[in-house]
Amino acid sequence: MKQTFVFDKAPYVAGAYSIVGPKEGLGPLGKYFSLVLEDDLWGEKTFEKCEIKMHREAIKGALDSAGMNQHDLDAVIGADLLNQIVAASFAARDIDAVFLGMYGACSSFGESLAIAAFLLSGGFMKTVSCSTSSHFSGAERQYRFPLEYGNQRTPTSQWTVTGAGATLLTSVAPEGEGVKVKLTAATLGKVIDLGIDDESNMGAAMAPAAADTLIKHFSELERSPSYYDAIYTGDLGKYGTEILRYLTAREGYNLPTCYSDCGAIIYGYEQKALQGGSGAGCSSSVFNGYLTSRLKNKEIKRLLLCPTGALLSKDTPLQGATIPGVAHAVVFEAED
Amino acid sequence: MEIFLTYLKVFAVGGVLCLLGQILINKTDITPARILVLFLLLGAVLEVTGAFKFIEEFAKAGITVPITGFGGTLARGAMKGAEEEGILGGVLGGLRAVSGGLTAAIFFGFLFALIFKAKTKPN
Amino acid sequence: MIEAKAYQEYVKQSAPKTKMMSTLLKAFLTGGIICCTGQAVADIIKVIIPDMSKENIGAFVSITLVFLSALLTGIGVYDRIGRFGGAGSLIPITGFANAVVAPAMEYNREGVVFGICSKMFVIAGPVIVFGVVAGVIAGIIGLFI
């Protein structure tokens, strides 16, 4: 079985937009995001409605940044963490394009980009938007405890990112001068379960899936990790990156120092996010804010992005089930 | 001086109970709701075995303010009810004894949920 | 890829651990302070109403602490206390009140009946159920002694 696909007609990144909450805006990457909200309701009555608005505005922002409008769009591919992915689907009801809902937990952004690349490279579509979002307050009430409940967080836990990011991919090169960024290859991931059952240690639950996908990527393309200027996983967190280094090194792939994790860099140490950020909006806001700008100014020429997801519902841990993970990797290359 | 000693005992016993709970949180993956239930049952058992009133004489609020006091009061109310009014008293006595705290929790919970909205955490 | 058993062992060994001493100390302090507050409420009411029965003083203390905890939960302070104190603010009756008020507030956006009222007991429900069951058992025991 082959998991890695190189695109003959690699699609282009024509637009990118990211929206984050106030806490993310105060973090080290704050200045890179397209829009930082002043509060996490953004004038809406509920956190869920705020996430829907963030998701929708991220898609519109990506279209704007490419100088297009929604009638140029062939498809919206979106995902989020709310039950029945209502953030993505409700956002898409205001957009005049077909909608494909994805779910791979926090790996959804990678999954969406890969599916879009297949559609574009196969010649079926011309313009596709890929977006994911998550919201701290919405995720807390759905997966954990009420916001005002006085619980303690364990040291391995992470902080769900309030953020949304959208990438606009096109089959033809965007007009104008400057660096063009292409999505050249994708490695799809299998669901991997090594028996971690601690819901507050998602890094450990997801790291084996990330290791599996990355090792498949390197071996199937016969590339060494040093082929890339930057390798980013989605939301393994600080401890999760340690595990990933350990797991890949065991198989003979030493990750270079340019390896990092979106979740591990989005918050500063003093922000008390413990292992760092998580959530479907983590990799998409960091990619569409921070990483695209570094690709555009050629600080990064070859980027391997591998969003990671932990697969569980609120009930499965209660029933004693372990937490499997999944990860999908995509390659971005910048050229003049 | 005596009042100082009383508060010292309250502080020590209440603190130690909470410290035991914290050991459970740190060392096991028991959820908060289970810890509350565990301490509630501990209070009820202490009452039924007759140990509760000795601890209470010594530690006062140190044992009654933690949820052990809730369990102890429930058990005492039920036993007292059974002693005075038979089987019906046994059924009625437990909740009657703790009805103050329970009613307050539900009433203020309802009231404040109407007034306040949950806000996000800065960290 | 690594064996599942070996991996679980690796994670168990390498995962960051809770700081034992500082969390225990914080729980001890927080719990001690809350219990002393309860004792102070009891001592004050004894001065104001000298002939109040012991049972009623206990009820008064519970109601006062529950009110304070509910108010602190409402204005968004109790979750911060809980984050600091851990079991120290969980185990006192104030923690029980917090467990009732926090979900009720959280779900007021889903309406009064299905939001506030039905979600009020998602955390504290087991405490009430176990309390009632334990009470009935104690009552039955009480019949025989």
XYZ file of N, CA and C in Angstrom, chain A residues 130-335:
618
model
N -9.474 25.371 2.005
C -9.329 24.393 3.083
C -9.296 25.151 4.389
N -10.188 24.809 5.309
C -10.226 25.576 6.547
C -10.530 24.685 7.733
N -9.938 25.000 8.867
C -10.304 24.326 10.111
C -10.323 25.362 11.227
N -11.033 25.037 12.288
C -11.120 25.969 13.408
C -11.287 25.198 14.713
N -10.987 25.867 15.810
C -11.304 25.328 17.138
C -11.467 26.518 18.067
N -12.096 26.282 19.214
C -12.374 27.375 20.142
C -12.200 26.845 21.560
N -11.314 27.469 22.322
C -11.017 26.976 23.666
C -12.286 26.761 24.490
N -13.119 27.792 24.576
C -14.276 27.710 25.463
C -15.303 26.701 24.959
N -15.422 26.591 23.634
C -16.329 25.596 23.071
C -15.828 24.183 23.323
N -14.513 23.985 23.206
C -13.937 22.656 23.409
C -13.992 22.254 24.874
N -13.729 23.213 25.786
C -13.758 22.900 27.220
C -15.115 22.346 27.619
N -16.185 23.042 27.209
C -17.510 22.611 27.652
C -17.916 21.302 26.978
N -17.394 21.065 25.785
C -17.774 19.834 25.108
C -16.989 18.621 25.593
N -15.690 18.810 25.814
C -14.849 17.646 26.137
C -14.453 17.558 27.612
N -14.421 18.727 28.316
C -13.822 18.680 29.640
C -14.799 19.189 30.690
N -14.430 20.272 31.378
C -15.261 20.772 32.470
C -15.829 22.142 32.114
N -16.901 22.565 32.821
C -17.383 23.930 32.624
C -16.273 24.937 32.934
N -16.329 26.088 32.287
C -15.261 27.085 32.430
C -15.062 27.539 33.870
N -16.159 27.683 34.620
C -16.049 28.215 35.975
C -15.797 27.125 37.009
N -15.602 25.881 36.570
C -15.344 24.798 37.503
C -13.881 24.825 37.935
N -13.667 24.648 39.245
C -12.322 24.816 39.796
C -11.461 23.572 39.731
N -11.218 23.051 38.540
C -10.372 21.866 38.421
C -8.927 22.268 38.139
N -8.021 21.342 38.394
C -6.614 21.574 38.063
C -6.281 20.875 36.754
N -5.336 21.440 36.018
C -4.897 20.813 34.772
C -3.630 20.010 35.065
N -3.558 18.823 34.468
C -2.355 18.024 34.701
C -1.213 18.567 33.843
N 0.035 18.297 34.236
C 1.179 18.887 33.525
C 1.271 18.469 32.059
N 0.662 17.338 31.686
C 0.748 16.902 30.285
C -0.339 17.527 29.420
N -1.251 18.296 30.031
C -2.400 18.759 29.251
C -2.029 19.942 28.362
N -2.885 20.198 27.392
C -2.660 21.269 26.425
C -3.841 22.218 26.439
N -3.694 23.314 25.729
C -4.696 24.378 25.722
C -5.282 24.451 24.311
N -6.590 24.253 24.192
C -7.207 24.306 22.861
C -7.093 25.721 22.292
N -6.556 25.814 21.097
C -6.363 27.105 20.447
C -7.709 27.673 20.001
N -7.957 28.945 20.322
C -9.085 29.649 19.732
C -8.566 30.245 18.436
N -8.927 29.615 17.337
C -8.372 30.103 16.083
C -8.992 29.428 14.878
N -8.910 30.080 13.758
C -9.363 29.505 12.499
C -8.374 29.913 11.432
N -8.171 29.025 10.479
C -7.269 29.360 9.385
C -7.808 28.778 8.103
N -7.643 29.505 7.002
C -8.098 29.016 5.701
C -6.997 29.227 4.679
N -6.815 28.205 3.851
C -5.851 28.282 2.756
C -6.613 28.135 1.454
N -6.331 28.992 0.504
C -6.973 28.892 -0.797
C -5.990 28.256 -1.769
N -6.370 27.111 -2.318
C -5.499 26.427 -3.278
C -6.091 26.566 -4.680
N -5.228 26.835 -5.664
C -5.700 26.955 -7.052
C -4.855 26.075 -7.965
N -5.468 25.649 -9.073
C -4.719 24.787 -9.989
C -3.812 25.604 -10.904
N -4.137 26.884 -11.105
C -3.241 27.724 -11.915
C -2.497 28.691 -11.007
N -1.317 29.070 -11.439
C -0.488 29.934 -10.607
C -1.163 31.284 -10.411
N -1.145 31.799 -9.187
C -1.731 33.120 -8.957
C -0.955 34.175 -9.732
N -1.683 35.215 -10.179
C -1.024 36.261 -10.973
C -0.096 37.088 -10.101
N 0.746 37.832 -10.752
C 1.604 38.764 -10.025
C 2.987 38.210 -9.767
N 3.848 39.095 -9.299
C 5.233 38.761 -9.007
C 5.321 38.020 -7.676
N 6.518 37.693 -7.318
C 6.751 37.178 -5.982
C 6.870 35.665 -5.925
N 7.088 35.198 -4.747
C 7.316 33.784 -4.505
C 6.014 33.013 -4.672
N 6.072 31.897 -5.389
C 4.901 31.033 -5.508
C 5.095 29.809 -4.607
N 4.072 29.495 -3.858
C 4.150 28.341 -2.966
C 3.267 27.234 -3.515
N 3.855 26.051 -3.687
C 3.111 24.916 -4.227
C 2.976 23.809 -3.193
N 1.862 23.088 -3.289
C 1.680 21.895 -2.451
C 2.091 20.711 -3.316
N 3.270 20.170 -3.079
C 3.836 19.235 -4.051
C 3.600 17.765 -3.744
N 3.351 17.416 -2.488
C 3.167 16.001 -2.159
C 2.368 15.866 -0.878
N 1.762 14.702 -0.694
C 1.019 14.450 0.538
C 1.222 13.005 0.956
N 1.337 12.779 2.244
C 1.366 11.422 2.791
C 0.159 11.263 3.704
N -0.730 10.338 3.339
C -1.930 10.118 4.150
C -1.597 9.133 5.270
N -2.231 9.323 6.408
C -1.858 8.525 7.573
C -2.867 7.457 7.944
N -2.358 6.416 8.583
C -3.209 5.351 9.128
C -3.558 5.680 10.581
N -4.615 5.059 11.060
C -4.964 5.229 12.477
C -4.074 4.306 13.302
N -3.348 4.890 14.232
C -2.389 4.133 15.035
C -2.801 4.211 16.511
N -2.825 3.094 17.182
C -3.191 3.072 18.601
C -2.173 2.249 19.380
N -1.397 2.932 20.213
C -0.436 2.192 21.043
C -0.916 2.116 22.493
N -2.212 2.293 22.685
C -2.784 1.992 23.992
C -2.685 3.088 25.035
N -2.546 4.350 24.608
C -2.572 5.449 25.587
C -4.036 5.742 25.937
N -4.345 5.813 27.243
C -5.749 6.044 27.604
C -5.938 7.301 28.443
N -4.907 8.154 28.515
C -4.999 9.371 29.314
C -5.430 10.533 28.415
N -6.683 11.011 28.653
C -7.192 12.090 27.789
C -6.454 13.397 27.989
N -5.729 13.517 29.086
C -5.002 14.771 29.265
C -3.544 14.605 28.842
N -3.253 13.592 28.071
C -1.922 13.437 27.488
C -2.042 13.122 26.006
N -2.594 14.096 25.266
C -2.845 13.905 23.838
C -1.549 13.776 23.038
N -0.499 14.445 23.508
C 0.779 14.363 22.806
C 1.234 12.913 22.693
N 1.109 12.163 23.793
C 1.521 10.756 23.792
C 0.585 9.910 22.937
N -0.700 10.295 22.878
C -1.653 9.525 22.077
C -1.400 9.715 20.577
N -0.947 10.930 20.200
C -0.821 11.242 18.770
C 0.570 11.003 18.199
N 1.603 11.060 19.048
C 2.975 10.982 18.551
C 3.246 9.722 17.707
N 2.727 8.521 18.098
C 2.991 7.347 17.260
C 2.415 7.482 15.847
N 1.240 8.116 15.731
C 0.652 8.308 14.404
C 1.511 9.256 13.574
N 1.999 10.341 14.227
C 2.869 11.285 13.524
C 4.149 10.586 13.081
N 4.715 9.761 13.979
C 5.948 9.041 13.646
C 5.712 8.113 12.461
N 4.592 7.402 12.486
C 4.285 6.458 11.414
C 4.169 7.176 10.075
N 3.412 8.290 10.055
C 3.220 9.031 8.808
C 4.540 9.615 8.304
N 5.310 10.217 9.211
C 6.570 10.844 8.785
C 7.562 9.800 8.271
N 7.639 8.661 8.956
C 8.574 7.622 8.519
C 8.169 7.097 7.140
N 6.843 6.893 6.931
C 6.354 6.484 5.607
C 6.742 7.532 4.570
N 6.581 8.802 4.935
C 6.888 9.893 4.010
C 8.356 9.853 3.591
N 9.243 9.782 4.583
C 10.679 9.790 4.274
C 11.075 8.551 3.469
N 10.532 7.388 3.852
C 10.993 6.162 3.195
C 10.396 6.032 1.793
N 9.121 6.408 1.616
C 8.517 6.243 0.290
C 9.089 7.230 -0.720
N 9.473 8.428 -0.248
C 10.071 9.407 -1.166
C 11.596 9.314 -1.179
N 12.127 8.412 -0.353
C 13.575 8.275 -0.193
C 14.226 9.616 0.112
N 13.600 10.344 1.015
C 14.143 11.627 1.422
C 14.626 11.516 2.861
N 15.651 12.299 3.160
C 16.059 12.362 4.559
C 15.354 13.570 5.171
N 15.159 13.573 6.487
C 14.495 14.730 7.115
C 15.204 16.047 6.791
N 16.506 15.988 6.514
C 17.246 17.224 6.264
C 16.935 17.819 4.886
N 16.128 17.093 4.066
C 15.656 17.642 2.794
C 14.867 18.920 3.047
N 14.228 18.999 4.214
C 13.334 20.124 4.506
C 14.017 21.219 5.335
N 13.611 22.477 5.067
C 14.087 23.596 5.885
C 13.310 23.666 7.187
N 12.091 23.133 7.132
C 11.263 23.177 8.333
C 10.303 22.004 8.319
N 10.180 21.339 9.455
C 9.205 20.263 9.635
C 8.342 20.652 10.830
N 7.047 20.730 10.619
C 6.146 21.099 11.710
C 5.056 20.046 11.891
N 4.911 19.539 13.099
C 3.733 18.740 13.409
C 2.647 19.697 13.911
N 1.413 19.170 14.020
C 0.284 20.045 14.330
C 0.206 20.470 15.774
N -0.141 19.522 16.653
C -0.332 19.920 18.050
C 0.099 18.821 19.012
N 1.326 18.325 18.804
C 1.847 17.321 19.744
C 2.208 17.955 21.076
N 2.452 19.261 21.072
C 2.876 19.927 22.305
C 4.346 19.653 22.589
N 4.872 20.302 23.630
C 6.318 20.203 23.902
C 6.729 18.767 24.218
N 5.956 18.109 25.087
C 6.309 16.736 25.447
C 6.128 15.795 24.254
N 5.071 16.040 23.467
C 4.820 15.204 22.291
C 5.960 15.263 21.276
N 6.594 16.443 21.141
C 7.709 16.534 20.193
C 8.890 15.689 20.672
N 9.081 15.660 22.004
C 10.140 14.803 22.560
C 9.898 13.340 22.193
N 8.621 12.909 22.353
C 8.288 11.519 22.040
C 8.524 11.258 20.559
N 8.098 12.196 19.704
C 8.238 11.988 18.265
C 9.714 11.848 17.878
N 10.557 12.695 18.471
C 12.000 12.581 18.191
C 12.516 11.194 18.577
N 12.045 10.728 19.735
C 12.467 9.407 20.223
C 12.002 8.301 19.279
N 10.709 8.376 18.875
C 10.137 7.307 18.044
C 10.768 7.273 16.656
N 11.001 8.457 16.050
C 11.580 8.458 14.706
C 13.053 8.062 14.749
N 13.754 8.483 15.795
C 15.169 8.130 15.914
C 15.343 6.615 16.025
N 14.416 5.960 16.715
C 14.451 4.498 16.832
C 14.429 3.812 15.475
N 13.738 4.456 14.509
C 13.626 3.877 13.169
C 14.697 4.437 12.236
N 15.642 5.185 12.792
C 16.760 5.663 11.988
C 16.547 7.013 11.330
N 15.515 7.745 11.722
C 15.322 9.087 11.174
C 15.458 10.114 12.289
N 16.606 10.771 12.324
C 16.794 11.804 13.338
C 16.212 13.113 12.833
N 15.246 13.640 13.558
C 14.638 14.895 13.127
C 15.620 16.035 13.379
N 15.821 16.902 12.370
C 16.778 17.999 12.524
C 16.250 19.061 13.486
N 17.117 20.044 13.802
C 16.706 21.085 14.750
C 15.599 21.965 14.176
N 15.421 21.945 12.846
C 14.349 22.749 12.264
C 12.987 22.079 12.464
N 12.952 20.939 13.174
C 11.650 20.342 13.487
C 11.038 21.061 14.677
N 9.765 21.408 14.547
C 9.047 21.982 15.676
C 7.572 21.609 15.576
N 6.779 22.162 16.458
C 5.375 21.800 16.526
C 4.550 23.083 16.688
N 3.491 23.199 15.885
C 2.671 24.428 15.933
C 2.177 24.685 17.348
N 1.711 23.631 18.018
C 1.184 23.800 19.367
C 2.245 24.219 20.362
N 3.477 23.734 20.149
C 4.546 24.026 21.104
C 5.035 25.465 21.006
N 4.784 26.138 19.848
C 5.330 27.493 19.699
C 4.281 28.590 19.787
N 2.989 28.227 19.839
C 1.958 29.268 19.742
C 1.811 30.081 21.033
N 2.122 29.468 22.186
C 2.024 30.212 23.446
C 3.401 30.392 24.070
N 3.567 31.495 24.788
C 4.791 31.709 25.543
C 4.736 30.930 26.850
N 5.893 30.717 27.444
C 5.958 29.936 28.681
C 5.096 30.558 29.778
N 5.122 31.918 29.849
C 4.412 32.614 30.929
C 2.897 32.550 30.741
N 2.437 32.058 29.597
C 0.989 31.983 29.373
C 0.355 30.732 29.978
N 1.173 29.906 30.627
C 0.684 28.754 31.386
C -0.211 27.836 30.570
N 0.188 27.567 29.342
C -0.582 26.640 28.521
C -0.001 25.227 28.653
N 0.867 25.015 29.624
C 1.502 23.727 29.886
C 2.211 23.203 28.645
N 1.725 22.098 28.032
C 2.474 21.548 26.896
C 2.288 22.362 25.618
N 1.365 23.321 25.624
C 1.180 24.153 24.435
C -0.223 24.074 23.890
N -0.386 24.494 22.654
C -1.706 24.557 22.042
C -2.135 23.237 21.441
N -3.445 23.093 21.245
C -3.972 21.925 20.539
C -5.223 22.378 19.808
N -5.860 21.469 19.122
C -7.103 21.809 18.439
C -6.937 21.919 16.935
N -8.060 21.761 16.236
C -8.029 21.793 14.778
C -7.580 23.151 14.265
N -7.806 24.206 15.062
C -7.411 25.546 14.635
C -5.954 25.855 14.913
N -5.259 24.952 15.605
C -3.861 25.202 15.971
C -2.966 25.195 14.732
N -2.960 24.058 14.008
C -2.084 23.982 12.837
C -2.539 24.935 11.745
N -3.870 25.137 11.596
C -4.322 25.988 10.494
C -4.029 27.456 10.758
N -4.151 27.915 12.013
C -3.842 29.328 12.262
C -2.334 29.569 12.192
N -1.548 28.620 12.708
C -0.087 28.793 12.651
C 0.412 28.715 11.212
N -0.143 27.776 10.422
C 0.293 27.683 9.028
C -0.097 28.937 8.255
N -1.374 29.332 8.361
C -1.841 30.454 7.552
C -1.365 31.806 8.063
N -0.929 31.866 9.316
C -0.354 33.101 9.816
C 1.161 33.076 9.673
N 1.777 32.274 10.494
C 3.235 32.284 10.627
C 3.965 31.608 9.461
N 3.581 30.355 9.153
C 4.383 29.573 8.193
C 4.254 30.083 6.764
N 3.054 30.511 6.336
C 2.935 31.030 4.966
C 3.781 32.290 4.789
N 3.827 33.135 5.831
C 4.632 34.350 5.649
C 6.111 33.998 5.564
N 6.530 32.954 6.274
C 7.943 32.543 6.158
C 8.229 31.872 4.809
N 7.215 31.195 4.257
C 7.384 30.624 2.918
C 7.468 31.740 1.885
N 6.603 32.752 2.049
C 6.541 33.856 1.076
C 7.846 34.642 1.029
N 8.489 34.830 2.207
C 9.751 35.580 2.148
C 10.968 34.656 2.081
N 10.698 33.411 1.739
C 11.745 32.414 1.439
C 12.671 32.083 2.612
N 12.227 32.367 3.820
C 12.966 31.857 4.977
C 12.836 30.338 5.018
N 11.709 29.855 4.510
C 11.519 28.412 4.367
C 11.278 28.144 2.882
N 12.046 27.190 2.332
C 11.805 26.832 0.940
C 11.052 25.516 0.826
N 11.338 24.621 1.723
C 10.645 23.331 1.720
C 10.093 23.053 3.109
N 8.782 22.952 3.171
C 8.116 22.765 4.469
C 7.349 21.455 4.473
N 7.555 20.664 5.507
C 6.744 19.468 5.717
C 5.823 19.743 6.904
N 4.521 19.774 6.617
C 3.546 20.074 7.662
C 2.743 18.813 7.956
N 2.693 18.418 9.222
C 2.036 17.156 9.572
C 1.070 17.354 10.742
N -0.161 17.824 10.443
C -1.144 17.964 11.529
C -1.519 16.604 12.118
N -1.712 16.590 13.429
C -1.931 15.339 14.154
C -3.268 15.376 14.873
N -3.937 14.249 14.932
C -5.245 14.228 15.584
C -5.401 13.066 16.547
N -6.067 13.329 17.677
C -6.394 12.267 18.635
C -7.868 11.932 18.458
N -8.157 10.653 18.309
C -9.518 10.252 17.954
C -10.245 9.720 19.182
N -11.217 10.505 19.642
C -12.011 10.061 20.788
C -13.297 10.868 20.830
N -14.281 10.346 21.511
C -15.462 11.140 21.824
C -15.490 11.292 23.335
N -16.460 12.022 23.843
C -16.534 12.201 25.293
C -16.814 10.864 25.986
N -17.468 9.958 25.284
C -17.879 8.694 25.900
C -16.820 7.599 25.848
N -15.993 7.581 24.790
C -15.085 6.442 24.636
C -14.130 6.251 25.822
N -13.535 7.335 26.389
C -12.672 7.088 27.551
C -13.448 6.532 28.750
N -14.714 6.966 28.920
C -15.536 6.449 30.020
C -15.769 4.956 29.860
N -15.806 4.514 28.596
C -16.022 3.093 28.341
C -14.718 2.316 28.352
N -13.651 2.984 28.755
C -12.376 2.301 28.907
C -11.578 2.156 27.625
N -12.010 2.839 26.555
C -11.301 2.710 25.284
C -10.005 3.509 25.312
N -9.013 3.062 24.554
C -7.773 3.814 24.412
C -7.976 4.890 23.334
N -6.957 5.745 23.176
C -7.081 6.888 22.259
C -6.161 6.709 21.053
N -6.713 6.346 19.897
C -5.879 6.246 18.710
C -5.558 7.632 18.149
N -4.542 7.681 17.299
C -4.183 8.941 16.668
C -4.090 8.780 15.165
N -4.107 9.895 14.457
C -3.946 9.875 13.012
C -3.201 11.143 12.617
N -2.403 11.073 11.558
C -1.660 12.254 11.109
C -1.510 12.218 9.599
N -1.675 13.359 8.960
C -1.503 13.476 7.514
C -0.459 14.543 7.242
N 0.471 14.244 6.315
C 1.543 15.205 6.053
C 1.408 15.793 4.652
N 1.695 17.077 4.520
C 1.709 17.714 3.197
C 3.005 18.498 3.040
N 3.486 18.584 1.777
C 4.753 19.267 1.499
C 4.474 20.573 0.760
N 5.051 21.661 1.244
C 4.950 22.942 0.546
C 6.341 23.340 0.065
N 6.415 23.784 -1.183
C 7.702 24.253 -1.687
C 7.538 25.641 -2.286
N 8.468 26.527 -1.937
C 8.423 27.904 -2.428
C 9.368 28.041 -3.608
N 8.906 28.702 -4.675
C 9.789 28.959 -5.820
C 9.487 30.338 -6.393
